[in-house]
Amino acid sequence: MMILNRRLMLGLAAGGAMARLAPAAAQELRPHEKELYEAAKREGQITWYTGQYRAEPSQAIGRGFTERFPGITVNVVRSTSQVAFQRLAQDMRAGVAQCDVFSSTDHSHAAYLKRQGRLMPYKPHNAEGLIRAAKEAGDPDGHFQVTYLGLFLMARRSTDVSEAEAPKSWKELTDPKWRGRIAVGHPGYSGAITSWCTAMREKYGWDYFKALEKNQPQIGRSSADPVTMLNAGSGRSAPPSPPPPRCCPSRAATRSR
């Protein structure tokens, strides 16, 4: 059975090092970091499947990690979270250990991997510094940690939708006046949108999606796609394309350390 490699997985968790760009002299590393660094250098590279950030910041994190820990190359494989999980599942079925670090915006991925016995318990030294919400959402047995929290909100194009006109609840997006004026992501690709869909189903029931469908939303893949559509602006779409969206579910994210 393929089990995700915890020896290298801690690299992205150790001391928040992935966000620091200054190279680390050996004497600057804590004892546990030195041990991990030496073990990681013997392999020379790690592969990171991630759906948490877009391509540019993901690549920047990879470069920052290599600068912090010279001699270790980070192979960043960025996609939406559901696609990343599908890639990981294919690896597991084939018995191939390609992925060292797996990051997703869908909490159920980590829970599933734990149930399948695919994760090794590991608690980072800096886990106590996480905010309360991240601690409570993490695995009590230490098989996975939460390092990314997303807040969902509705974005609007202020030149087309005034603050007074903007919907005040998710339910209002089902009003016929928003027909053809909404953009959303796809839960089949995005873990973040899967979480949003789960929350909407719990709050309003499945009929919410039937009503939303009648408003013919533009559907992208990731949670970032609706923002891209929103920013396209009026006048950039022409028949027979639908008009550009005026509001969309979006995600403001913070990363806990």
PDB file of C-alpha atoms in Angstrom:
ATOM      1  CA  MET A   1       0.000   0.000   0.000  1.00  0.00           C
ATOM      2  CA  MET A   2       1.279   3.453  -0.871  1.00  0.00           C
ATOM      3  CA  ILE A   3       1.445   5.762   2.146  1.00  0.00           C
ATOM      4  CA  LEU A   4       2.176   9.456   1.745  1.00  0.00           C
ATOM      5  CA  ASN A   5       5.724  10.250   2.736  1.00  0.00           C
ATOM      6  CA  ARG A   6       5.702  12.080   6.068  1.00  0.00           C
ATOM      7  CA  ARG A   7       9.489  12.510   6.109  1.00  0.00           C
ATOM      8  CA  LEU A   8       9.234  15.114   3.397  1.00  0.00           C
ATOM      9  CA  MET A   9       5.690  16.225   4.089  1.00  0.00           C
ATOM     10  CA  LEU A  10       6.858  18.030   7.187  1.00  0.00           C
ATOM     11  CA  GLY A  11       9.020  20.221   4.974  1.00  0.00           C
ATOM     12  CA  LEU A  12       6.114  22.453   4.077  1.00  0.00           C
ATOM     13  CA  ALA A  13       5.007  22.592   7.699  1.00  0.00           C
ATOM     14  CA  ALA A  14       8.309  22.994   9.520  1.00  0.00           C
ATOM     15  CA  GLY A  15       8.526  26.433  11.027  1.00  0.00           C
ATOM     16  CA  GLY A  16       6.548  28.074   8.207  1.00  0.00           C
ATOM     17  CA  ALA A  17       9.746  27.717   6.190  1.00  0.00           C
ATOM     18  CA  MET A  18       8.066  27.510   2.824  1.00  0.00           C
ATOM     19  CA  ALA A  19       7.065  31.158   3.067  1.00  0.00           C
ATOM     20  CA  ARG A  20      10.572  32.395   3.896  1.00  0.00           C
ATOM     21  CA  LEU A  21      12.859  33.148   1.013  1.00  0.00           C
ATOM     22  CA  ALA A  22      16.188  33.640   2.811  1.00  0.00           C
ATOM     23  CA  PRO A  23      18.567  30.667   2.483  1.00  0.00           C
ATOM     24  CA  ALA A  24      19.089  28.800   5.725  1.00  0.00           C
ATOM     25  CA  ALA A  25      22.590  28.316   7.045  1.00  0.00           C
ATOM     26  CA  ALA A  26      22.924  25.062   8.936  1.00  0.00           C
ATOM     27  CA  GLN A  27      23.327  26.851  12.265  1.00  0.00           C
ATOM     28  CA  GLU A  28      19.996  28.694  11.740  1.00  0.00           C
ATOM     29  CA  LEU A  29      18.001  25.475  11.663  1.00  0.00           C
ATOM     30  CA  ARG A  30      16.489  23.968  14.766  1.00  0.00           C
ATOM     31  CA  PRO A  31      17.628  20.455  15.639  1.00  0.00           C
ATOM     32  CA  HIS A  32      14.504  18.792  14.255  1.00  0.00           C
ATOM     33  CA  GLU A  33      14.785  20.846  11.050  1.00  0.00           C
ATOM     34  CA  LYS A  34      18.415  19.839  10.577  1.00  0.00           C
ATOM     35  CA  GLU A  35      17.486  16.164  10.823  1.00  0.00           C
ATOM     36  CA  LEU A  36      14.679  16.550   8.325  1.00  0.00           C
ATOM     37  CA  TYR A  37      16.778  18.660   5.975  1.00  0.00           C
ATOM     38  CA  GLU A  38      19.543  16.061   5.863  1.00  0.00           C
ATOM     39  CA  ALA A  39      17.027  13.288   5.184  1.00  0.00           C
ATOM     40  CA  ALA A  40      15.361  15.326   2.445  1.00  0.00           C
ATOM     41  CA  LYS A  41      18.673  16.167   0.745  1.00  0.00           C
ATOM     42  CA  ARG A  42      19.314  12.473   0.180  1.00  0.00           C
ATOM     43  CA  GLU A  43      16.288  12.375  -2.116  1.00  0.00           C
ATOM     44  CA  GLY A  44      16.847  15.856  -3.518  1.00  0.00           C
ATOM     45  CA  GLN A  45      13.298  16.651  -4.489  1.00  0.00           C
ATOM     46  CA  ILE A  46       9.680  16.566  -3.385  1.00  0.00           C
ATOM     47  CA  THR A  47       6.490  16.548  -5.426  1.00  0.00           C
ATOM     48  CA  TRP A  48       3.622  18.687  -4.216  1.00  0.00           C
ATOM     49  CA  TYR A  49       0.063  18.105  -5.459  1.00  0.00           C
ATOM     50  CA  THR A  50      -1.867  21.241  -4.576  1.00  0.00           C
ATOM     51  CA  GLY A  51      -5.255  22.748  -5.247  1.00  0.00           C
ATOM     52  CA  GLN A  52      -5.070  25.453  -2.590  1.00  0.00           C
ATOM     53  CA  TYR A  53      -3.395  28.247  -4.530  1.00  0.00           C
ATOM     54  CA  ARG A  54      -3.327  29.315  -8.124  1.00  0.00           C
ATOM     55  CA  ALA A  55      -0.332  28.470 -10.315  1.00  0.00           C
ATOM     56  CA  GLU A  56       1.819  31.572  -9.743  1.00  0.00           C
ATOM     57  CA  PRO A  57       1.755  31.605  -5.923  1.00  0.00           C
ATOM     58  CA  SER A  58       2.186  27.825  -5.862  1.00  0.00           C
ATOM     59  CA  GLN A  59       5.316  28.077  -7.979  1.00  0.00           C
ATOM     60  CA  ALA A  60       6.556  30.951  -5.788  1.00  0.00           C
ATOM     61  CA  ILE A  61       6.151  28.784  -2.686  1.00  0.00           C
ATOM     62  CA  GLY A  62       8.120  26.007  -4.375  1.00  0.00           C
ATOM     63  CA  ARG A  63      10.937  28.386  -5.295  1.00  0.00           C
ATOM     64  CA  GLY A  64      10.909  29.875  -1.801  1.00  0.00           C
ATOM     65  CA  PHE A  65      11.250  26.438  -0.255  1.00  0.00           C
ATOM     66  CA  THR A  66      14.240  25.610  -2.462  1.00  0.00           C
ATOM     67  CA  GLU A  67      15.887  28.912  -1.548  1.00  0.00           C
ATOM     68  CA  ARG A  68      15.286  28.207   2.093  1.00  0.00           C
ATOM     69  CA  PHE A  69      16.565  24.625   1.772  1.00  0.00           C
ATOM     70  CA  PRO A  70      19.153  24.506  -1.051  1.00  0.00           C
ATOM     71  CA  GLY A  71      19.512  21.149  -2.742  1.00  0.00           C
ATOM     72  CA  ILE A  72      15.824  20.257  -2.542  1.00  0.00           C
ATOM     73  CA  THR A  73      13.743  20.862  -5.658  1.00  0.00           C
ATOM     74  CA  VAL A  74       9.979  21.224  -5.310  1.00  0.00           C
ATOM     75  CA  ASN A  75       8.004  19.802  -8.225  1.00  0.00           C
ATOM     76  CA  VAL A  76       4.759  21.760  -8.079  1.00  0.00           C
ATOM     77  CA  VAL A  77       1.776  20.003  -9.641  1.00  0.00           C
ATOM     78  CA  ARG A  78      -0.993  22.583  -9.443  1.00  0.00           C
ATOM     79  CA  SER A  79      -4.604  21.890 -10.393  1.00  0.00           C
ATOM     80  CA  THR A  80      -8.026  22.255  -8.836  1.00  0.00           C
ATOM     81  CA  SER A  81      -8.396  20.182  -5.673  1.00  0.00           C
ATOM     82  CA  GLN A  82     -10.697  17.542  -7.135  1.00  0.00           C
ATOM     83  CA  VAL A  83      -8.342  16.998 -10.059  1.00  0.00           C
ATOM     84  CA  ALA A  84      -5.384  16.780  -7.656  1.00  0.00           C
ATOM     85  CA  PHE A  85      -7.227  14.143  -5.646  1.00  0.00           C
ATOM     86  CA  GLN A  86      -8.101  12.190  -8.792  1.00  0.00           C
ATOM     87  CA  ARG A  87      -4.415  12.207  -9.749  1.00  0.00           C
ATOM     88  CA  LEU A  88      -3.480  10.982  -6.267  1.00  0.00           C
ATOM     89  CA  ALA A  89      -6.161   8.259  -6.401  1.00  0.00           C
ATOM     90  CA  GLN A  90      -4.770   7.053  -9.728  1.00  0.00           C
ATOM     91  CA  ASP A  91      -1.291   6.890  -8.187  1.00  0.00           C
ATOM     92  CA  MET A  92      -2.624   4.862  -5.276  1.00  0.00           C
ATOM     93  CA  ARG A  93      -4.448   2.403  -7.522  1.00  0.00           C
ATOM     94  CA  ALA A  94      -1.261   1.943  -9.528  1.00  0.00           C
ATOM     95  CA  GLY A  95       0.838   1.586  -6.380  1.00  0.00           C
ATOM     96  CA  VAL A  96       3.034   4.495  -7.469  1.00  0.00           C
ATOM     97  CA  ALA A  97       4.373   6.968  -4.908  1.00  0.00           C
ATOM     98  CA  GLN A  98       4.601  10.191  -6.912  1.00  0.00           C
ATOM     99  CA  CYS A  99       3.180  12.599  -4.355  1.00  0.00           C
ATOM    100  CA  ASP A 100       5.070  13.656  -1.221  1.00  0.00           C
ATOM    101  CA  VAL A 101       2.827  16.523  -0.152  1.00  0.00           C
ATOM    102  CA  PHE A 102      -0.910  16.754  -0.836  1.00  0.00           C
ATOM    103  CA  SER A 103      -2.829  20.004  -0.253  1.00  0.00           C
ATOM    104  CA  SER A 104      -6.548  20.337  -0.913  1.00  0.00           C
ATOM    105  CA  THR A 105      -9.375  22.751  -0.232  1.00  0.00           C
ATOM    106  CA  ASP A 106     -11.716  19.791   0.356  1.00  0.00           C
ATOM    107  CA  HIS A 107     -11.498  18.566   3.962  1.00  0.00           C
ATOM    108  CA  SER A 108     -13.128  15.260   3.007  1.00  0.00           C
ATOM    109  CA  HIS A 109     -10.059  14.298   0.971  1.00  0.00           C
ATOM    110  CA  ALA A 110      -7.885  14.175   4.082  1.00  0.00           C
ATOM    111  CA  ALA A 111     -10.570  12.355   6.066  1.00  0.00           C
ATOM    112  CA  TYR A 112     -10.877   9.745   3.316  1.00  0.00           C
ATOM    113  CA  LEU A 113      -7.120   9.226   3.076  1.00  0.00           C
ATOM    114  CA  LYS A 114      -6.982   8.687   6.827  1.00  0.00           C
ATOM    115  CA  ARG A 115      -9.787   6.098   6.728  1.00  0.00           C
ATOM    116  CA  GLN A 116      -7.934   4.294   3.960  1.00  0.00           C
ATOM    117  CA  GLY A 117      -4.769   4.162   6.048  1.00  0.00           C
ATOM    118  CA  ARG A 118      -2.854   6.292   3.534  1.00  0.00           C
ATOM    119  CA  LEU A 119      -1.560   8.900   5.979  1.00  0.00           C
ATOM    120  CA  MET A 120       1.109   8.633   8.629  1.00  0.00           C
ATOM    121  CA  PRO A 121       0.565  10.582  11.877  1.00  0.00           C
ATOM    122  CA  TYR A 122       2.784  13.621  12.257  1.00  0.00           C
ATOM    123  CA  LYS A 123       2.386  16.742  14.380  1.00  0.00           C
ATOM    124  CA  PRO A 124       4.505  19.744  13.313  1.00  0.00           C
ATOM    125  CA  HIS A 125       6.479  21.455  16.052  1.00  0.00           C
ATOM    126  CA  ASN A 126       4.656  24.710  15.374  1.00  0.00           C
ATOM    127  CA  ALA A 127       1.135  23.205  15.437  1.00  0.00           C
ATOM    128  CA  GLU A 128       0.402  24.873  18.765  1.00  0.00           C
ATOM    129  CA  GLY A 129       0.744  28.217  17.029  1.00  0.00           C
ATOM    130  CA  LEU A 130      -2.228  27.560  14.754  1.00  0.00           C
ATOM    131  CA  ILE A 131      -5.356  29.567  15.378  1.00  0.00           C
ATOM    132  CA  ARG A 132      -8.171  27.815  17.202  1.00  0.00           C
ATOM    133  CA  ALA A 133     -10.328  27.211  14.116  1.00  0.00           C
ATOM    134  CA  ALA A 134      -7.457  25.439  12.341  1.00  0.00           C
ATOM    135  CA  LYS A 135      -6.661  23.311  15.378  1.00  0.00           C
ATOM    136  CA  GLU A 136     -10.267  22.208  15.759  1.00  0.00           C
ATOM    137  CA  ALA A 137     -10.612  21.377  12.053  1.00  0.00           C
ATOM    138  CA  GLY A 138      -7.440  19.301  12.005  1.00  0.00           C
ATOM    139  CA  ASP A 139      -7.202  15.609  12.778  1.00  0.00           C
ATOM    140  CA  PRO A 140      -7.113  14.888  16.532  1.00  0.00           C
ATOM    141  CA  ASP A 141      -4.820  11.932  15.844  1.00  0.00           C
ATOM    142  CA  GLY A 142      -2.368  14.105  13.928  1.00  0.00           C
ATOM    143  CA  HIS A 143      -2.776  12.486  10.504  1.00  0.00           C
ATOM    144  CA  PHE A 144      -3.371  15.852   8.814  1.00  0.00           C
ATOM    145  CA  GLN A 145      -3.197  19.544   9.685  1.00  0.00           C
ATOM    146  CA  VAL A 146      -5.243  22.493   8.477  1.00  0.00           C
ATOM    147  CA  THR A 147      -3.063  25.268   7.055  1.00  0.00           C
ATOM    148  CA  TYR A 148      -5.610  27.023   4.852  1.00  0.00           C
ATOM    149  CA  LEU A 149      -8.942  28.638   5.763  1.00  0.00           C
ATOM    150  CA  GLY A 150     -11.302  30.034   3.121  1.00  0.00           C
ATOM    151  CA  LEU A 151     -14.097  32.547   3.672  1.00  0.00           C
ATOM    152  CA  PHE A 152     -16.858  32.558   1.062  1.00  0.00           C
ATOM    153  CA  LEU A 153     -18.431  35.798  -0.049  1.00  0.00           C
ATOM    154  CA  MET A 154     -20.380  37.262  -2.927  1.00  0.00           C
ATOM    155  CA  ALA A 155     -18.468  39.525  -5.266  1.00  0.00           C
ATOM    156  CA  ARG A 156     -20.156  42.040  -7.546  1.00  0.00           C
ATOM    157  CA  ARG A 157     -19.122  44.327 -10.358  1.00  0.00           C
ATOM    158  CA  SER A 158     -19.698  47.714  -8.768  1.00  0.00           C
ATOM    159  CA  THR A 159     -20.137  49.475 -12.121  1.00  0.00           C
ATOM    160  CA  ASP A 160     -23.124  47.244 -12.873  1.00  0.00           C
ATOM    161  CA  VAL A 161     -24.544  46.328  -9.459  1.00  0.00           C
ATOM    162  CA  SER A 162     -24.873  48.961  -6.764  1.00  0.00           C
ATOM    163  CA  GLU A 163     -24.447  48.167  -3.092  1.00  0.00           C
ATOM    164  CA  ALA A 164     -28.155  48.713  -2.554  1.00  0.00           C
ATOM    165  CA  GLU A 165     -29.074  46.317  -5.381  1.00  0.00           C
ATOM    166  CA  ALA A 166     -26.544  43.611  -4.474  1.00  0.00           C
ATOM    167  CA  PRO A 167     -27.988  40.368  -3.099  1.00  0.00           C
ATOM    168  CA  LYS A 168     -27.915  40.196   0.696  1.00  0.00           C
ATOM    169  CA  SER A 169     -28.028  36.415   0.976  1.00  0.00           C
ATOM    170  CA  TRP A 170     -27.137  33.340  -1.069  1.00  0.00           C
ATOM    171  CA  LYS A 171     -30.853  32.671  -1.429  1.00  0.00           C
ATOM    172  CA  GLU A 172     -31.320  35.915  -3.346  1.00  0.00           C
ATOM    173  CA  LEU A 173     -29.197  34.531  -6.191  1.00  0.00           C
ATOM    174  CA  THR A 174     -32.220  32.430  -7.153  1.00  0.00           C
ATOM    175  CA  ASP A 175     -34.250  35.582  -7.899  1.00  0.00           C
ATOM    176  CA  PRO A 176     -35.104  35.644 -11.651  1.00  0.00           C
ATOM    177  CA  LYS A 177     -33.602  39.127 -11.948  1.00  0.00           C
ATOM    178  CA  TRP A 178     -30.138  37.520 -11.754  1.00  0.00           C
ATOM    179  CA  ARG A 179     -30.755  35.246 -14.702  1.00  0.00           C
ATOM    180  CA  GLY A 180     -27.651  35.136 -16.897  1.00  0.00           C
ATOM    181  CA  ARG A 181     -25.808  37.456 -14.510  1.00  0.00           C
ATOM    182  CA  ILE A 182     -24.158  34.948 -12.142  1.00  0.00           C
ATOM    183  CA  ALA A 183     -20.890  33.030 -12.326  1.00  0.00           C
ATOM    184  CA  VAL A 184     -19.959  30.018 -10.201  1.00  0.00           C
ATOM    185  CA  GLY A 185     -17.273  27.321 -10.054  1.00  0.00           C
ATOM    186  CA  HIS A 186     -17.794  23.582 -10.523  1.00  0.00           C
ATOM    187  CA  PRO A 187     -17.745  21.126  -7.566  1.00  0.00           C
ATOM    188  CA  GLY A 188     -16.474  18.400  -9.878  1.00  0.00           C
ATOM    189  CA  TYR A 189     -13.208  20.332 -10.182  1.00  0.00           C
ATOM    190  CA  SER A 190     -12.947  22.613  -7.174  1.00  0.00           C
ATOM    191  CA  GLY A 191     -12.743  21.453  -3.580  1.00  0.00           C
ATOM    192  CA  ALA A 192     -13.633  24.955  -2.427  1.00  0.00           C
ATOM    193  CA  ILE A 193     -16.791  24.987  -4.535  1.00  0.00           C
ATOM    194  CA  THR A 194     -17.625  21.510  -3.212  1.00  0.00           C
ATOM    195  CA  SER A 195     -17.518  22.974   0.302  1.00  0.00           C
ATOM    196  CA  TRP A 196     -19.715  25.883  -0.796  1.00  0.00           C
ATOM    197  CA  CYS A 197     -22.235  23.501  -2.384  1.00  0.00           C
ATOM    198  CA  THR A 198     -22.320  21.401   0.772  1.00  0.00           C
ATOM    199  CA  ALA A 199     -23.032  24.493   2.851  1.00  0.00           C
ATOM    200  CA  MET A 200     -25.803  25.627   0.485  1.00  0.00           C
ATOM    201  CA  ARG A 201     -27.423  22.183   0.562  1.00  0.00           C
ATOM    202  CA  GLU A 202     -27.353  22.113   4.349  1.00  0.00           C
ATOM    203  CA  LYS A 203     -28.801  25.619   4.550  1.00  0.00           C
ATOM    204  CA  TYR A 204     -31.392  25.568   1.769  1.00  0.00           C
ATOM    205  CA  GLY A 205     -31.770  21.987   0.553  1.00  0.00           C
ATOM    206  CA  TRP A 206     -31.339  20.576  -2.956  1.00  0.00           C
ATOM    207  CA  ASP A 207     -34.099  22.767  -4.366  1.00  0.00           C
ATOM    208  CA  TYR A 208     -31.700  25.689  -4.055  1.00  0.00           C
ATOM    209  CA  PHE A 209     -29.596  24.308  -6.910  1.00  0.00           C
ATOM    210  CA  LYS A 210     -32.657  23.663  -9.044  1.00  0.00           C
ATOM    211  CA  ALA A 211     -33.672  27.285  -8.623  1.00  0.00           C
ATOM    212  CA  LEU A 212     -30.101  28.493  -9.257  1.00  0.00           C
ATOM    213  CA  GLU A 213     -29.944  26.428 -12.442  1.00  0.00           C
ATOM    214  CA  LYS A 214     -32.962  28.299 -13.822  1.00  0.00           C
ATOM    215  CA  ASN A 215     -30.916  31.490 -13.643  1.00  0.00           C
ATOM    216  CA  GLN A 216     -28.411  29.998 -16.119  1.00  0.00           C
ATOM    217  CA  PRO A 217     -25.181  30.792 -14.260  1.00  0.00           C
ATOM    218  CA  GLN A 218     -21.887  30.742 -16.115  1.00  0.00           C
ATOM    219  CA  ILE A 219     -19.930  27.809 -14.710  1.00  0.00           C
ATOM    220  CA  GLY A 220     -16.150  27.764 -14.527  1.00  0.00           C
ATOM    221  CA  ARG A 221     -13.903  25.220 -12.850  1.00  0.00           C
ATOM    222  CA  SER A 222     -12.095  26.667  -9.849  1.00  0.00           C
ATOM    223  CA  SER A 223     -13.378  29.152  -7.288  1.00  0.00           C
ATOM    224  CA  ALA A 224     -11.127  31.738  -8.955  1.00  0.00           C
ATOM    225  CA  ASP A 225     -12.811  31.417 -12.353  1.00  0.00           C
ATOM    226  CA  PRO A 226     -15.949  33.391 -11.390  1.00  0.00           C
ATOM    227  CA  VAL A 227     -13.739  36.312 -10.354  1.00  0.00           C
ATOM    228  CA  THR A 228     -11.956  36.170 -13.706  1.00  0.00           C
ATOM    229  CA  MET A 229     -15.334  36.219 -15.464  1.00  0.00           C
ATOM    230  CA  LEU A 230     -16.474  39.098 -13.288  1.00  0.00           C
ATOM    231  CA  ASN A 231     -13.373  41.129 -14.063  1.00  0.00           C
ATOM    232  CA  ALA A 232     -13.823  40.591 -17.809  1.00  0.00           C
ATOM    233  CA  GLY A 233     -16.307  43.436 -17.734  1.00  0.00           C
ATOM    234  CA  SER A 234     -19.187  44.393 -19.940  1.00  0.00           C
ATOM    235  CA  GLY A 235     -18.596  44.747 -23.661  1.00  0.00           C
ATOM    236  CA  ARG A 236     -16.155  41.814 -23.762  1.00  0.00           C
ATOM    237  CA  SER A 237     -18.812  39.262 -24.546  1.00  0.00           C
ATOM    238  CA  ALA A 238     -20.790  39.292 -27.728  1.00  0.00           C
ATOM    239  CA  PRO A 239     -23.703  37.186 -29.035  1.00  0.00           C
ATOM    240  CA  PRO A 240     -24.160  34.298 -29.001  1.00  0.00           C
ATOM    241  CA  SER A 241     -22.080  34.309 -25.815  1.00  0.00           C
ATOM    242  CA  PRO A 242     -23.956  35.047 -22.576  1.00  0.00           C
ATOM    243  CA  PRO A 243     -23.538  38.497 -21.015  1.00  0.00           C
ATOM    244  CA  PRO A 244     -20.701  38.892 -18.504  1.00  0.00           C
ATOM    245  CA  PRO A 245     -21.652  38.056 -14.900  1.00  0.00           C
ATOM    246  CA  ARG A 246     -22.566  40.775 -12.458  1.00  0.00           C
ATOM    247  CA  CYS A 247     -22.087  38.810  -9.207  1.00  0.00           C
ATOM    248  CA  CYS A 248     -20.546  35.541  -8.149  1.00  0.00           C
ATOM    249  CA  PRO A 249     -19.632  33.384  -5.152  1.00  0.00           C
ATOM    250  CA  SER A 250     -15.982  33.971  -4.393  1.00  0.00           C
ATOM    251  CA  ARG A 251     -13.469  32.932  -1.784  1.00  0.00           C
ATOM    252  CA  ALA A 252     -11.201  35.033   0.369  1.00  0.00           C
ATOM    253  CA  ALA A 253      -8.483  32.821   1.788  1.00  0.00           C
ATOM    254  CA  THR A 254      -6.083  33.066   4.663  1.00  0.00           C
ATOM    255  CA  ARG A 255      -3.286  30.659   5.449  1.00  0.00           C
ATOM    256  CA  SER A 256      -2.679  29.853   9.094  1.00  0.00           C
ATOM    257  CA  ARG A 257       0.842  29.170  10.265  1.00  0.00           C
TER     258      ARG A 257
END
